[in-house]
Amino acid sequence: MVDAAPLLSIRNLDVRFKLRTGVAAALSSGPKVLKAVDDVSFDVRKGEVLGLVGESGSGKTTIGKALLRLYEPHAGTILVNGVDITHMGAGRLKPYRRNLQMVFQDPLSSLNPRHTVRTALATPLLLHRICANDEVDARIDEALSKAGLPTSFKDRYPHEMSGGQLQRVAIARALTMSPGLVVADEPVSKLDVSVRAQILNLLKDLQQKFGISIIFITHDLRVARYLCHRVAVMYFGKMVEIGPTEELFASPKHPYTRALLGTLDESAESLDGGAQIAGEAFNPTTDSVGCRYLSRCPKKVARCATAHPEFEDVAANHSVACYEWRGG
Amino acid sequence: MARSFPARIWREIKASRTVAGGLAITTFVLLAVVVGPSFSPYSPTKMDFTALLQPPSAAHWFGTNSNGIDVLTRVLYGARISLFISFFGVTMGALAGVLIGMTSAYMGKWVDAIAMRMVDLVFAFPIFVLALMLMLILGFGVQSVIIAIALVYIPNFARMARNTTMSIKAEPYIQAAQLMGQSRLRIMVREILPNIAAPLFVQFTVGLAFGIVIEAGLSFLGLGVQPPTPSLGVMMADGKDYFHRGPWVLTLSGLALTIAILGLNLLGDGLRDMLDPRLRRRSAG
């Protein structure tokens, strides 16, 4: 069930990384900043799963970590239930932290190697005073069961568990805080193929049961299609297309989305998409004018080199950043 | 169910000869220093002019010195003081150094730049030159030696704590702790410290050995512990004066010092190898 009110609103988010600092920056003539996320806006509604897809380095993870305030945004605003958390200090941010959680790509490194499962799950409960001290154990058991783990796992250390079990613990840890939004950063890409489906189904079940919103970051289009209500496509820091999953997959408008979906279609006789994508890429440290997809685009026209296109509405909830989306 | 953490540590200690040897020698030294003096029938300071410069015998295992004091008794008391000074000095240096290093790494930016340049400044001096300089500033005596050892060790611990903190502060589990809303202090103490404690502990063990050397060196030069209080350095300086008449005083005091340092160094080196995952032997479980 998707509610209409946005839980999260990102407006004109801009995240930059300094490539050289101090003396090195003064002496070098090379680029000093990398625009990892460039003017990105989107909403996530309550109970919605939004997929962020794109290739490595497209800024998917950076968006996720910036909206959780793990990275400081250079510009833009982050609204959670209408409250601007973009520049909140650590103290004022603390009550909002609960509401925004993350499941990391590598489950082993997302759990402190020196802490048992019990400690990992008890910490947020005690920190936010979610329950009385004598109820902590019961809450931990409850969270573990929700995540599909036996309660006997409480005394295990991270190195004593498999990848799938670790990811369940990480999910259980996020659940202890009853978050409204979870950023899932490629949560299955480091797992064995055999357990991927289990973890995806667990996320889907929990999302439906508790009405959690999820931003699902992935490069796997099949996974995005299975799990997400809407999908946003990223390309070198820019969002190039966003729309309802089925519509986007049925009629992609941006040439990059088409190329991506082309790689997905195994029945195709030739790999057109693959051929297009193999072209010269955009260099995010030096190139700054023109469409990000210019050098690889098969449909480019003169004005594509002058400015990156603004979003245009294709249909309800479906937008694309391309001048030539109407043409075949 | 997997083995508990202490059980695994114990198994690895038994598997490593260096650690086992170092631990055995260190335990022996500690026992000797703590309970040894109470078994001795002699006083470490009371002179006995009927037994001047006696060579080692059944009554005096290490002989007596020029004042007729039993050398073994004095060695035990002296080693106790030397160890005490080294332990407090290195502990203070470690606490201050780890605090500086971790804060520096975790705060970054200008805090890091300033703190590390100051640490580099102290680090640039040869250790003994620095210790000698501090003794001249602080004056002689036990307290000054402790402070000198602490200051000498701050840079070592600060650098090690900073580097290890830097290497894990970007780990996802630290980000997960931030996402929970844990404060910086809490993250440093609860999330980072347990993960950098092992190399710091190794450094502490090795530091303890070298702290004894610093104490002995300063006392030998007459700048540290002042006679008649016994310390290994004081006794060796004393024994040097009449080495041709009673060589056992200097030699056996020196031997005791060597054994104490050997044990701590073996322990430190062994622990370093044991805790370094690159040198770790593949073992089941």
Coordinates of C-alpha atoms in Angstrom, one line a residue, chain A:
Chain A
M1 CA 0.0 0.0 0.0
V2 CA 1.6 3.3 -1.1
D3 CA 0.5 6.4 0.7
A4 CA 0.6 9.7 -1.2
A5 CA 2.5 11.9 1.4
P6 CA 6.2 12.0 0.8
L7 CA 8.3 10.6 3.7
L8 CA 11.5 11.9 2.2
S9 CA 12.0 14.8 -0.2
I10 CA 15.4 15.4 -1.8
R11 CA 15.7 18.7 -3.6
N12 CA 18.7 19.7 -5.8
L13 CA 21.1 17.5 -3.9
D14 CA 24.7 18.1 -4.7
V15 CA 27.5 16.1 -3.2
R16 CA 31.1 16.8 -4.0
F17 CA 34.3 15.1 -3.0
K18 CA 37.6 17.0 -2.7
L19 CA 40.2 15.2 -4.7
R20 CA 43.1 17.2 -3.5
T21 CA 43.3 19.2 -0.3
G22 CA 45.7 21.6 1.3
V23 CA 49.1 22.1 -0.4
A24 CA 48.4 19.4 -3.0
A25 CA 45.3 21.4 -4.2
A26 CA 47.3 24.6 -4.5
L27 CA 50.1 23.0 -6.4
S28 CA 48.1 20.9 -8.8
S29 CA 46.5 22.1 -11.9
G30 CA 44.2 19.1 -12.1
P31 CA 40.6 19.0 -11.0
K32 CA 40.0 19.6 -7.3
V33 CA 36.5 18.3 -6.8
L34 CA 34.5 15.4 -8.1
K35 CA 30.8 16.0 -8.4
A36 CA 29.5 12.6 -7.2
V37 CA 25.8 13.7 -7.2
D38 CA 24.7 16.7 -9.3
D39 CA 21.4 18.4 -8.8
V40 CA 19.3 15.4 -8.0
S41 CA 15.7 15.7 -6.7
F42 CA 13.2 13.0 -5.9
D43 CA 10.5 12.0 -3.3
V44 CA 10.0 8.7 -1.5
R45 CA 6.4 8.1 -0.3
K46 CA 5.5 6.1 2.8
G47 CA 5.6 2.4 2.1
E48 CA 7.2 2.8 -1.2
V49 CA 10.2 1.0 -2.6
L50 CA 12.3 3.2 -4.9
G51 CA 15.1 1.5 -6.9
L52 CA 18.2 3.5 -7.7
V53 CA 20.0 1.8 -10.6
G54 CA 23.1 2.7 -12.6
E55 CA 26.6 1.5 -13.2
S56 CA 29.5 1.8 -10.7
G57 CA 30.4 5.3 -9.9
S58 CA 27.0 6.8 -10.9
G59 CA 26.4 8.2 -7.5
K60 CA 23.8 5.7 -6.2
T61 CA 25.5 4.9 -2.9
T62 CA 26.6 8.6 -2.5
I63 CA 22.9 9.7 -2.7
G64 CA 22.0 7.0 -0.1
K65 CA 24.7 8.0 2.3
A66 CA 24.2 11.7 1.8
L67 CA 20.5 11.6 2.6
L68 CA 21.4 9.6 5.8
R69 CA 23.9 12.4 6.6
L70 CA 26.9 10.2 6.4
Y71 CA 28.3 12.5 3.8
E72 CA 27.8 16.3 4.0
P73 CA 25.9 17.6 1.0
H74 CA 27.5 20.5 -0.8
A75 CA 24.0 22.0 -1.7
G76 CA 20.4 21.0 -1.7
T77 CA 17.9 20.0 1.0
I78 CA 16.8 16.8 2.6
L79 CA 13.3 16.8 4.1
V80 CA 12.1 14.0 6.3
N81 CA 8.4 14.2 7.0
G82 CA 8.7 17.9 6.1
V83 CA 11.6 18.5 8.6
D84 CA 14.8 19.8 7.0
I85 CA 17.7 17.7 8.3
T86 CA 20.3 18.9 5.8
H87 CA 22.3 20.9 8.3
M88 CA 21.2 19.6 11.6
G89 CA 24.0 19.1 14.2
A90 CA 24.6 15.7 15.7
G91 CA 22.6 16.4 18.9
R92 CA 19.5 17.6 17.2
L93 CA 19.7 14.9 14.5
K94 CA 19.8 12.0 17.0
P95 CA 16.0 11.5 17.3
Y96 CA 15.7 11.5 13.5
R97 CA 18.5 8.9 13.1
R98 CA 16.2 6.1 14.3
N99 CA 13.8 6.8 11.4
L100 CA 16.5 6.5 8.7
Q101 CA 18.5 3.3 8.6
M102 CA 20.8 1.5 6.2
V103 CA 21.6 -2.0 5.2
F104 CA 25.1 -2.2 3.8
Q105 CA 26.6 -4.0 0.8
D106 CA 29.1 -6.0 2.8
P107 CA 27.4 -7.6 5.8
L108 CA 30.6 -8.7 7.5
S109 CA 32.1 -5.2 7.7
S110 CA 28.8 -3.6 8.7
L111 CA 29.0 -5.4 12.1
N112 CA 31.7 -4.6 14.6
P113 CA 34.0 -7.7 14.7
R114 CA 34.4 -7.3 18.5
H115 CA 30.6 -7.2 19.3
T116 CA 28.3 -10.1 19.7
V117 CA 24.9 -10.1 18.0
R118 CA 23.4 -9.3 21.3
T119 CA 25.6 -6.2 21.8
A120 CA 24.9 -5.1 18.2
L121 CA 21.1 -5.2 18.7
A122 CA 21.1 -4.0 22.3
T123 CA 23.0 -0.8 21.5
P124 CA 20.3 1.0 19.5
L125 CA 17.6 -0.2 22.0
L126 CA 19.4 1.3 24.9
L127 CA 20.7 4.3 23.1
H128 CA 17.3 5.5 22.0
R129 CA 15.6 4.1 25.2
I130 CA 13.2 2.2 22.9
C131 CA 12.4 -0.2 25.8
A132 CA 13.1 -0.8 29.4
N133 CA 16.4 -2.4 30.3
D134 CA 14.8 -5.7 31.4
E135 CA 12.9 -5.9 28.1
V136 CA 16.0 -5.6 25.9
D137 CA 16.5 -9.4 25.7
A138 CA 13.0 -10.0 24.6
R139 CA 13.2 -7.3 22.0
I140 CA 16.4 -8.8 20.6
D141 CA 14.7 -12.2 20.3
E142 CA 11.8 -10.5 18.6
A143 CA 14.0 -8.7 16.1
L144 CA 16.0 -11.9 15.3
S145 CA 12.8 -13.8 14.7
K146 CA 11.5 -11.1 12.4
A147 CA 14.7 -11.4 10.4
G148 CA 14.3 -15.2 10.3
L149 CA 17.2 -16.1 12.7
P150 CA 17.1 -18.5 15.7
T151 CA 17.4 -16.6 19.0
S152 CA 20.5 -18.7 19.8
F153 CA 22.5 -16.5 17.5
K154 CA 22.6 -13.8 20.2
D155 CA 26.0 -14.9 21.5
R156 CA 27.7 -15.2 18.1
Y157 CA 30.4 -13.0 16.8
P158 CA 30.3 -11.8 13.2
H159 CA 33.1 -14.1 12.0
E160 CA 31.0 -17.1 13.2
M161 CA 28.2 -16.5 10.7
S162 CA 27.7 -16.8 7.0
G163 CA 27.0 -13.9 4.7
G164 CA 23.3 -14.4 4.6
Q165 CA 23.0 -14.8 8.4
L166 CA 25.1 -11.6 8.8
Q167 CA 22.8 -9.7 6.5
R168 CA 19.8 -10.9 8.5
V169 CA 21.5 -9.6 11.7
A170 CA 22.1 -6.2 9.9
I171 CA 18.4 -6.1 8.9
A172 CA 17.4 -7.1 12.5
R173 CA 19.6 -4.2 13.8
A174 CA 17.8 -1.7 11.5
L175 CA 14.4 -3.1 12.5
T176 CA 15.1 -2.6 16.3
M177 CA 14.7 1.1 15.6
S178 CA 11.4 0.8 13.7
P179 CA 12.7 3.0 10.9
G180 CA 10.4 4.7 8.4
L181 CA 13.0 4.5 5.7
V182 CA 15.8 2.0 5.0
V183 CA 18.5 2.6 2.5
A184 CA 19.5 -0.8 1.2
D185 CA 22.8 -0.5 -0.6
E186 CA 23.2 -3.5 -2.9
P187 CA 22.3 -5.8 0.1
V188 CA 22.6 -9.0 -1.9
S189 CA 25.5 -8.3 -4.3
K190 CA 28.1 -9.8 -2.0
L191 CA 26.0 -12.8 -1.0
D192 CA 26.0 -16.3 -2.5
V193 CA 23.5 -16.6 -5.3
S194 CA 21.7 -19.3 -3.4
V195 CA 20.8 -16.9 -0.5
R196 CA 20.1 -13.8 -2.5
A197 CA 16.4 -14.7 -3.1
Q198 CA 15.9 -15.4 0.6
I199 CA 17.2 -11.9 1.6
L200 CA 15.2 -10.2 -1.1
N201 CA 12.1 -12.0 0.0
L202 CA 12.8 -11.1 3.6
L203 CA 13.1 -7.4 2.7
K204 CA 9.9 -7.6 0.6
D205 CA 8.0 -9.3 3.4
L206 CA 9.2 -6.8 6.1
Q207 CA 8.5 -3.9 3.8
Q208 CA 4.9 -5.0 3.3
K209 CA 4.3 -6.0 6.9
F210 CA 5.6 -2.8 8.5
G211 CA 5.0 -0.3 5.7
I212 CA 8.7 0.7 5.6
S213 CA 9.9 2.8 2.7
I214 CA 13.0 1.4 1.1
I215 CA 15.5 3.0 -1.2
F216 CA 17.0 0.0 -3.0
I217 CA 20.3 0.7 -4.6
T218 CA 21.3 -1.9 -7.2
H219 CA 23.0 -2.5 -10.5
D220 CA 20.9 -5.6 -11.1
L221 CA 17.8 -4.6 -13.1
R222 CA 16.1 -7.9 -12.5
V223 CA 16.2 -7.3 -8.7
A224 CA 15.0 -3.8 -9.2
R225 CA 12.0 -5.0 -11.2
Y226 CA 11.2 -7.7 -8.7
L227 CA 11.2 -5.4 -5.6
C228 CA 10.6 -1.8 -6.6
H229 CA 7.5 0.3 -7.1
R230 CA 9.4 2.9 -8.9
V231 CA 12.9 3.0 -10.4
A232 CA 15.3 5.9 -10.9
V233 CA 18.2 5.6 -13.3
M234 CA 21.4 7.3 -12.5
Y235 CA 24.3 8.2 -14.8
F236 CA 27.4 9.9 -13.6
G237 CA 25.8 11.8 -10.8
K238 CA 22.7 12.8 -12.7
M239 CA 19.3 11.2 -12.5
V240 CA 18.3 10.6 -16.1
E241 CA 15.0 8.9 -15.8
I242 CA 12.5 8.0 -13.1
G243 CA 9.2 6.2 -13.3
P244 CA 6.9 3.4 -12.2
T245 CA 8.8 0.1 -12.6
E246 CA 6.6 -1.6 -15.1
E247 CA 6.2 1.5 -17.3
L248 CA 9.9 2.2 -17.2
F249 CA 10.7 -1.4 -18.2
A250 CA 7.9 -1.5 -20.9
S251 CA 8.7 1.9 -22.5
P252 CA 12.0 3.4 -21.4
K253 CA 12.5 6.9 -22.8
H254 CA 16.1 7.8 -22.0
P255 CA 18.7 6.2 -24.4
Y256 CA 20.8 5.1 -21.4
T257 CA 17.8 3.3 -19.8
R258 CA 17.2 1.6 -23.2
A259 CA 20.8 0.6 -23.4
L260 CA 20.7 -0.8 -19.8
L261 CA 17.5 -2.7 -20.6
G262 CA 19.1 -3.9 -23.8
T263 CA 21.7 -5.7 -21.7
L264 CA 19.0 -7.4 -19.8
D265 CA 17.2 -8.9 -22.9
E266 CA 19.0 -12.1 -23.4
S267 CA 16.9 -13.2 -26.3
A268 CA 18.1 -10.3 -28.4
E269 CA 20.1 -11.4 -31.4
S270 CA 22.7 -8.7 -31.0
L271 CA 23.8 -6.9 -27.9
D272 CA 23.1 -3.3 -29.1
G273 CA 22.9 -2.0 -25.7
G274 CA 26.3 -3.4 -24.8
A275 CA 27.8 -1.9 -27.9
Q276 CA 26.5 1.6 -27.1
I277 CA 27.6 1.5 -23.5
A278 CA 31.1 0.5 -24.4
G279 CA 31.8 3.9 -25.9
E280 CA 33.9 6.7 -24.4
A281 CA 32.5 7.6 -21.0
F282 CA 31.9 11.0 -19.4
N283 CA 34.7 12.2 -17.2
P284 CA 33.1 13.6 -14.0
T285 CA 36.2 15.5 -12.9
T286 CA 36.7 17.5 -16.1
D287 CA 33.6 17.5 -18.3
S288 CA 30.9 19.7 -16.9
V289 CA 28.8 21.2 -19.7
G290 CA 26.4 19.3 -21.9
C291 CA 24.5 16.1 -21.3
R292 CA 26.3 13.5 -19.2
Y293 CA 25.5 10.8 -21.7
L294 CA 26.6 12.8 -24.8
S295 CA 29.7 10.8 -25.8
R296 CA 27.8 7.5 -25.8
C297 CA 24.5 8.6 -27.0
P298 CA 23.2 7.4 -30.4
K299 CA 20.6 10.1 -30.7
K300 CA 22.6 13.2 -29.8
V301 CA 21.8 16.5 -31.5
A302 CA 23.6 19.9 -31.4
R303 CA 22.1 21.3 -28.2
C304 CA 23.0 18.2 -26.2
A305 CA 26.5 19.6 -26.1
T306 CA 25.4 22.9 -24.6
A307 CA 23.6 21.9 -21.4
H308 CA 22.4 18.9 -19.5
P309 CA 18.6 18.5 -20.2
E310 CA 16.1 19.3 -17.5
F311 CA 13.5 16.7 -16.5
E312 CA 10.4 16.5 -18.7
D313 CA 7.2 14.6 -17.8
V314 CA 6.5 11.7 -20.0
A315 CA 3.4 10.5 -18.1
A316 CA 2.1 10.6 -14.6
N317 CA 5.1 10.0 -12.3
H318 CA 7.4 9.3 -15.2
S319 CA 10.1 11.9 -16.1
V320 CA 13.1 11.8 -18.3
A321 CA 16.1 14.1 -18.7
C322 CA 16.6 14.0 -22.5
Y323 CA 15.9 16.5 -25.3
E324 CA 15.1 13.8 -27.8
W325 CA 13.0 11.3 -25.8
R326 CA 10.0 11.7 -28.2
G327 CA 11.9 10.5 -31.2
G328 CA 12.0 6.7 -31.8

